[in-house]
Coordinates of C-alpha atoms in Angstrom, one line a residue:
X1 CA 0.4 0.1 -0.1
X2 CA 0.5 3.9 -0.6
X3 CA 0.9 4.5 3.3
X4 CA 3.2 1.9 4.1
X5 CA 5.8 2.6 1.2
X6 CA 6.0 6.4 2.3
X7 CA 5.9 5.7 6.1
X8 CA 8.6 3.5 5.5
X9 CA 10.5 5.7 2.8
X10 CA 10.5 8.5 5.6
X11 CA 11.4 6.9 8.3
X12 CA 14.2 5.3 7.0
X13 CA 15.7 8.2 5.1
X14 CA 15.1 7.1 1.9
X15 CA 13.4 9.9 1.3
X16 CA 13.9 13.5 2.7
X17 CA 11.3 16.1 2.5
X18 CA 12.7 19.4 2.4
X19 CA 11.7 21.5 5.8
X20 CA 9.3 24.4 4.1
X21 CA 7.3 24.9 0.7
X22 CA 4.8 22.9 -0.9
X23 CA 4.5 19.2 -1.9
X24 CA 2.5 18.6 -5.1
X25 CA 0.9 15.2 -4.9
X26 CA -0.2 14.1 -8.6
X27 CA -3.2 11.3 -9.3
X28 CA -3.5 10.1 -5.6
X29 CA -7.3 8.4 -5.3
X30 CA -10.1 8.7 -2.7
X31 CA -9.3 6.9 -0.1
X32 CA -5.4 7.1 -0.4
X33 CA -3.4 7.4 3.0
X34 CA -1.5 10.2 3.0
X35 CA -0.9 11.1 6.5
X36 CA 2.7 10.4 6.4
X37 CA 3.0 13.6 4.7
X38 CA 2.5 17.2 6.4
X39 CA -0.7 18.3 4.9
X40 CA -0.9 21.4 5.6
X41 CA 1.9 21.5 2.7
X42 CA -0.1 19.7 0.4
X43 CA -1.5 20.5 -2.8
X44 CA -3.5 17.6 -4.6
X45 CA -3.9 17.3 -8.2
X46 CA -6.5 15.6 -9.7
X47 CA -9.4 15.9 -12.4
X48 CA -11.2 12.8 -12.3
X49 CA -14.3 14.2 -10.3
X50 CA -15.2 11.1 -8.0
X51 CA -12.0 11.4 -6.5
X52 CA -11.5 15.2 -6.8
X53 CA -14.3 15.9 -4.6
X54 CA -13.9 12.8 -2.3
X55 CA -10.2 14.2 -1.4
X56 CA -11.7 18.1 -0.9
X57 CA -14.3 16.3 1.2
X58 CA -11.3 15.2 3.4
X59 CA -9.8 18.0 4.1
X60 CA -7.1 18.4 1.2
X61 CA -6.2 21.6 -1.0
X62 CA -7.0 20.2 -4.6
X63 CA -7.1 21.4 -8.0
X64 CA -6.5 19.8 -11.5
X65 CA -3.5 21.5 -11.9
X66 CA 0.3 21.4 -10.5
X67 CA 1.5 24.9 -11.5
X68 CA 5.5 25.7 -10.4
X69 CA 7.4 25.8 -7.9
X70 CA 6.8 23.3 -5.5
X71 CA 9.1 22.1 -3.0
X72 CA 8.9 18.2 -3.7
X73 CA 6.3 16.2 -5.8
X74 CA 5.2 12.6 -5.3
X75 CA 3.4 10.9 -8.4
X76 CA 0.8 8.0 -7.6
X77 CA 1.1 6.5 -10.7
X78 CA -1.6 5.7 -13.1
X79 CA -1.2 2.3 -15.3
X80 CA -1.2 4.4 -18.4
X81 CA 1.9 3.9 -20.0
X82 CA 1.4 8.1 -21.5
X83 CA 0.1 9.2 -18.8
X84 CA 2.6 8.1 -16.2
X85 CA 5.2 9.6 -18.1
X86 CA 3.2 12.8 -18.7
X87 CA 2.8 12.9 -15.4
X88 CA 6.7 12.4 -14.6
X89 CA 7.3 15.1 -16.7
X90 CA 4.9 17.6 -15.0
X91 CA 6.1 16.7 -11.6
X92 CA 9.8 17.4 -12.9
X93 CA 8.8 20.8 -14.5
X94 CA 6.4 21.5 -10.5
X95 CA 9.7 21.1 -8.5
X96 CA 12.2 23.4 -7.9
X97 CA 15.5 22.4 -9.4
X98 CA 17.1 19.3 -7.9
X99 CA 14.1 18.8 -5.4
X100 CA 12.7 15.5 -4.9
X101 CA 10.0 14.1 -7.2
X102 CA 8.8 10.7 -5.2
X103 CA 7.2 7.8 -7.8
X104 CA 5.3 5.4 -6.5
X105 CA 3.1 3.0 -7.9
X106 CA 2.0 -0.8 -7.6
X107 CA 3.5 -3.4 -9.9
X108 CA 0.4 -4.4 -11.7
X109 CA 0.3 -0.4 -12.2
X110 CA 3.4 -0.3 -14.4
X111 CA 6.0 0.5 -11.3
X112 CA 9.3 -1.5 -12.8
X113 CA 8.6 0.2 -16.2
X114 CA 8.7 3.3 -15.0
X115 CA 11.9 2.7 -13.1
X116 CA 13.5 1.2 -16.1
X117 CA 12.4 3.8 -18.1
X118 CA 13.3 6.9 -16.2
X119 CA 16.7 5.5 -15.0
X120 CA 17.9 5.3 -18.5
X121 CA 17.9 9.3 -18.8
X122 CA 18.1 10.4 -15.6
X123 CA 20.3 9.5 -12.0
X124 CA 17.1 7.6 -9.9
X125 CA 17.6 6.2 -6.2
X126 CA 16.8 2.5 -5.6
X127 CA 13.7 1.6 -5.5
X128 CA 12.3 0.4 -2.3
X129 CA 10.2 -2.2 -2.2
X130 CA 7.2 -3.3 0.0
X131 CA 3.0 -4.3 -0.4
X132 CA 3.7 -5.2 -3.6
X133 CA 4.8 -1.9 -4.8
X134 CA 8.1 0.3 -5.2
X135 CA 8.8 3.5 -4.2
X136 CA 11.8 5.7 -5.3
X137 CA 12.7 9.1 -6.1
X138 CA 14.8 11.2 -9.0
X139 CA 15.4 15.0 -8.6
X140 CA 13.6 18.1 -10.5
X141 CA 15.2 19.5 -13.7
X142 CA 15.3 19.2 -17.1
X143 CA 15.2 15.8 -18.9
X144 CA 11.3 14.7 -19.3
X145 CA 10.4 17.5 -22.2
X146 CA 9.4 15.4 -24.5
X147 CA 6.9 13.1 -21.9
X148 CA 5.0 16.0 -21.1
X149 CA 1.0 15.7 -22.5
X150 CA 0.5 17.1 -26.0
X151 CA -2.3 17.2 -28.2
X152 CA -2.7 14.2 -30.2
X153 CA -5.3 14.9 -33.5
X154 CA -6.6 11.0 -34.2
X155 CA -9.0 9.9 -37.0
X156 CA -11.9 12.4 -38.0
X157 CA -9.9 15.5 -36.5
X158 CA -10.7 14.9 -33.0
X159 CA -8.0 15.8 -30.2
X160 CA -6.9 13.7 -26.8
X161 CA -4.4 13.9 -24.5
X162 CA -2.9 11.4 -22.5
X163 CA -4.9 9.0 -20.2
X164 CA -8.0 9.8 -21.2
X165 CA -10.1 6.9 -21.7
X166 CA -9.6 5.9 -26.2
X167 CA -7.3 7.9 -26.6
X168 CA -6.0 6.2 -30.1
X169 CA -9.4 6.0 -31.5
X170 CA -13.2 5.8 -30.8
X171 CA -14.0 2.8 -29.2
X172 CA -16.1 0.0 -31.0
X173 CA -18.9 0.6 -28.8
X174 CA -19.3 4.2 -29.3
X175 CA -18.6 3.8 -32.6
X176 CA -21.7 1.3 -33.2
X177 CA -24.4 3.0 -30.5
X178 CA -23.1 6.6 -33.0
X179 CA -24.4 4.6 -36.4
X180 CA -27.7 3.6 -34.7
X181 CA -28.9 6.9 -33.1
X182 CA -32.1 7.8 -35.3
X183 CA -31.8 10.9 -37.7
X184 CA -34.8 12.5 -36.1
X185 CA -33.1 12.9 -33.1
X186 CA -34.7 15.9 -31.7
X187 CA -34.7 18.3 -28.0
X188 CA -32.6 18.0 -24.7
X189 CA -29.9 15.8 -25.0
X190 CA -27.3 14.2 -22.4
X191 CA -24.1 12.8 -23.2
X192 CA -23.9 11.0 -20.3
X193 CA -20.1 10.3 -20.0
X194 CA -19.4 12.4 -22.8
X195 CA -15.0 11.9 -22.8
X196 CA -13.4 13.7 -25.5
X197 CA -16.7 14.2 -27.3
X198 CA -17.1 11.4 -30.5
X199 CA -20.8 10.8 -30.0
X200 CA -21.6 14.3 -29.2
X201 CA -20.8 15.3 -32.8
X202 CA -23.0 12.6 -34.1
X203 CA -25.6 14.5 -31.6
X204 CA -25.2 17.2 -33.3
X205 CA -25.2 16.5 -37.0
X206 CA -29.3 16.5 -36.1
X207 CA -30.9 19.6 -36.7
X208 CA -33.6 19.1 -34.2
X209 CA -31.4 19.0 -30.9
X210 CA -31.5 21.9 -29.4
X211 CA -29.1 21.3 -26.6
X212 CA -26.8 19.3 -25.9
X213 CA -25.0 18.7 -22.2
X214 CA -21.8 16.9 -22.1
X215 CA -21.1 14.8 -18.8
X216 CA -17.8 13.9 -17.7
X217 CA -15.6 13.2 -14.6
X218 CA -12.2 13.2 -16.6
X219 CA -11.3 17.0 -16.6
X220 CA -8.4 15.9 -19.7
X221 CA -11.5 14.4 -21.8
X222 CA -14.0 17.5 -20.9
X223 CA -10.9 20.1 -22.0
X224 CA -10.1 17.8 -25.4
X225 CA -14.5 17.9 -26.1
X226 CA -14.5 21.5 -25.7
X227 CA -12.1 21.5 -28.5
X228 CA -13.6 19.3 -30.5
X229 CA -17.5 19.9 -30.2
X230 CA -17.1 24.1 -31.3
X231 CA -21.3 23.6 -31.4
X232 CA -22.7 26.6 -29.3
X233 CA -25.2 24.0 -28.4
X234 CA -23.0 22.0 -26.2
X235 CA -23.0 22.5 -22.8
X236 CA -19.7 21.1 -21.0
X237 CA -20.1 19.5 -17.6
X238 CA -17.1 18.9 -15.4
X239 CA -19.3 16.0 -12.8
X240 CA -19.7 12.9 -12.1
X241 CA -22.6 11.4 -13.8
X242 CA -23.7 9.4 -11.0
X243 CA -24.6 12.6 -9.1
X244 CA -25.6 14.9 -12.1
X245 CA -28.6 16.9 -11.8
X246 CA -30.4 19.0 -14.8
X247 CA -32.6 22.3 -13.9
X248 CA -35.3 20.7 -17.0
X249 CA -35.6 17.1 -17.7
X250 CA -33.8 15.7 -20.9
X251 CA -35.9 14.4 -24.4
X252 CA -32.7 12.1 -25.1
X253 CA -29.8 10.6 -23.2
X254 CA -27.0 9.2 -25.3
X255 CA -24.6 6.8 -23.2
X256 CA -21.8 3.9 -23.0
X257 CA -21.0 3.9 -19.3
X258 CA -18.1 2.7 -18.1
X259 CA -18.0 -0.7 -16.2
X260 CA -14.3 -0.5 -14.6
X261 CA -13.1 1.4 -11.7
X262 CA -9.4 1.3 -11.9
X263 CA -8.3 -2.1 -13.0
X264 CA -11.4 -4.3 -11.0
X265 CA -14.6 -4.8 -13.1
X266 CA -17.7 -2.9 -11.8
X267 CA -21.0 -3.3 -13.1
X268 CA -22.5 -1.5 -10.1
X269 CA -20.9 1.5 -12.2
X270 CA -22.7 1.2 -15.2
X271 CA -26.1 0.3 -13.1
X272 CA -25.5 3.8 -11.4
X273 CA -25.4 5.6 -15.1
X274 CA -28.7 3.9 -15.8
X275 CA -30.3 5.1 -12.8
X276 CA -29.0 8.7 -13.5
X277 CA -30.0 8.5 -17.3
X278 CA -33.8 7.6 -16.3
X279 CA -34.0 10.5 -13.6
X280 CA -33.2 13.0 -16.3
X281 CA -34.8 12.0 -18.7
X282 CA -39.1 13.2 -18.9
X283 CA -41.7 10.6 -18.8
X284 CA -41.5 10.7 -22.9
X285 CA -37.6 10.1 -22.8
X286 CA -35.6 7.9 -24.4
X287 CA -32.4 6.0 -23.5
X288 CA -30.2 5.0 -26.3
X289 CA -27.0 2.8 -24.5
X290 CA -24.5 0.6 -25.7
X291 CA -22.9 -1.9 -23.3
X292 CA -21.2 -5.3 -23.4
X293 CA -23.2 -8.5 -23.7
X294 CA -22.1 -9.9 -20.5
X295 CA -22.9 -7.2 -18.2
X296 CA -25.8 -7.5 -16.0
X297 CA -28.1 -4.4 -17.4
X298 CA -31.2 -6.0 -18.5
X299 CA -33.2 -6.3 -14.9
X300 CA -32.4 -2.4 -14.1
X301 CA -33.4 -1.4 -17.7
X302 CA -36.8 -3.1 -16.9
X303 CA -37.2 -1.4 -13.3
X304 CA -36.6 1.5 -14.7
X305 CA -38.2 1.9 -18.3
X306 CA -41.4 1.2 -19.6
X307 CA -39.6 0.1 -22.9
X308 CA -36.5 -1.9 -23.6
X309 CA -35.8 -2.9 -27.1
X310 CA -32.5 -4.6 -28.2
X311 CA -31.7 -3.1 -31.6
X312 CA -28.7 -3.5 -32.8
X313 CA -25.2 -4.6 -32.0
X314 CA -22.0 -7.2 -32.7
X315 CA -21.1 -9.8 -30.6
X316 CA -19.3 -8.3 -28.3
X317 CA -21.9 -5.4 -27.8
X318 CA -25.5 -4.3 -27.7
X319 CA -27.3 -1.2 -28.9
X320 CA -30.6 -1.0 -26.6
X321 CA -33.8 1.7 -26.5
X322 CA -35.4 2.3 -23.5
X323 CA -38.2 4.7 -23.4
X324 CA -40.6 6.0 -20.9
X325 CA -39.0 6.3 -17.4
X326 CA -41.1 4.5 -14.7
X327 CA -42.0 7.6 -12.1
X328 CA -39.8 5.6 -9.1
X329 CA -37.1 5.8 -11.1
X330 CA -37.3 10.0 -11.6
X331 CA -37.7 11.4 -8.1
X332 CA -36.6 14.7 -9.2
X333 CA -34.1 16.0 -12.1

């Protein structure tokens, strides 16, 4: 666990923090134990809204960007290699030259690869191993500029950033859902879990759509969506989709819900998206959904909606049209 490695590193003298100055912590999770660090000096950088809000509720100072001029940094290594490299480059630039950058992660998240990659470019400390992970340090300064996060343009002219879901190309489920959306889509639409805006472009191709609310929990993905979707009918919300509210009910929700929390499959997350969709819709509203065939959504869909029909898909995914949310599923918008 992160707390065990941090405590061991500080107590053993393997890591020494400067006596003063702020300490920036990149991508800590909602439940990370950071008690080994001086809380009043911490700035936590977290762009995933549920984790951001949970950390803020614990009394931490939380932001989506780290800035510069810090005395030290801790990088909580994410699993995606491109995102990990971008965070390491950001951390190296955010700390005063020579200040310590601490890198911590699980073996399953690629900490050993990160160690080898950094050691090939910069002097790094010996790695401290504990609790199925490793921790090591390097001195802030130049040398990682080419790892910095840069927008990438993919097919279709979409722009993405390292770490966002399906950064290299649209995922197959979203492609199937986009192809299935009716040409006469109209009114107020919500894209729940909008990502970097692939589905939104298809929705806004329908001239009868009056408004599209893009709801996305990952800040970097929403930054991309703002660039990809310049349509004035689009409104962008950095929000936990499971808690999102509207001032007026929607006519349509489109959704390709996530079903993983970190490395672990979590069908309950997708079920929470379905409940939000039902709550956001007006009584005659329609949900257009794509989901992996193995996910156990049928019972919840039929509890939430009067009409549930599979209208397309392939061997891996199914497209569902669910209409007329039941009153119990939509107490308040």
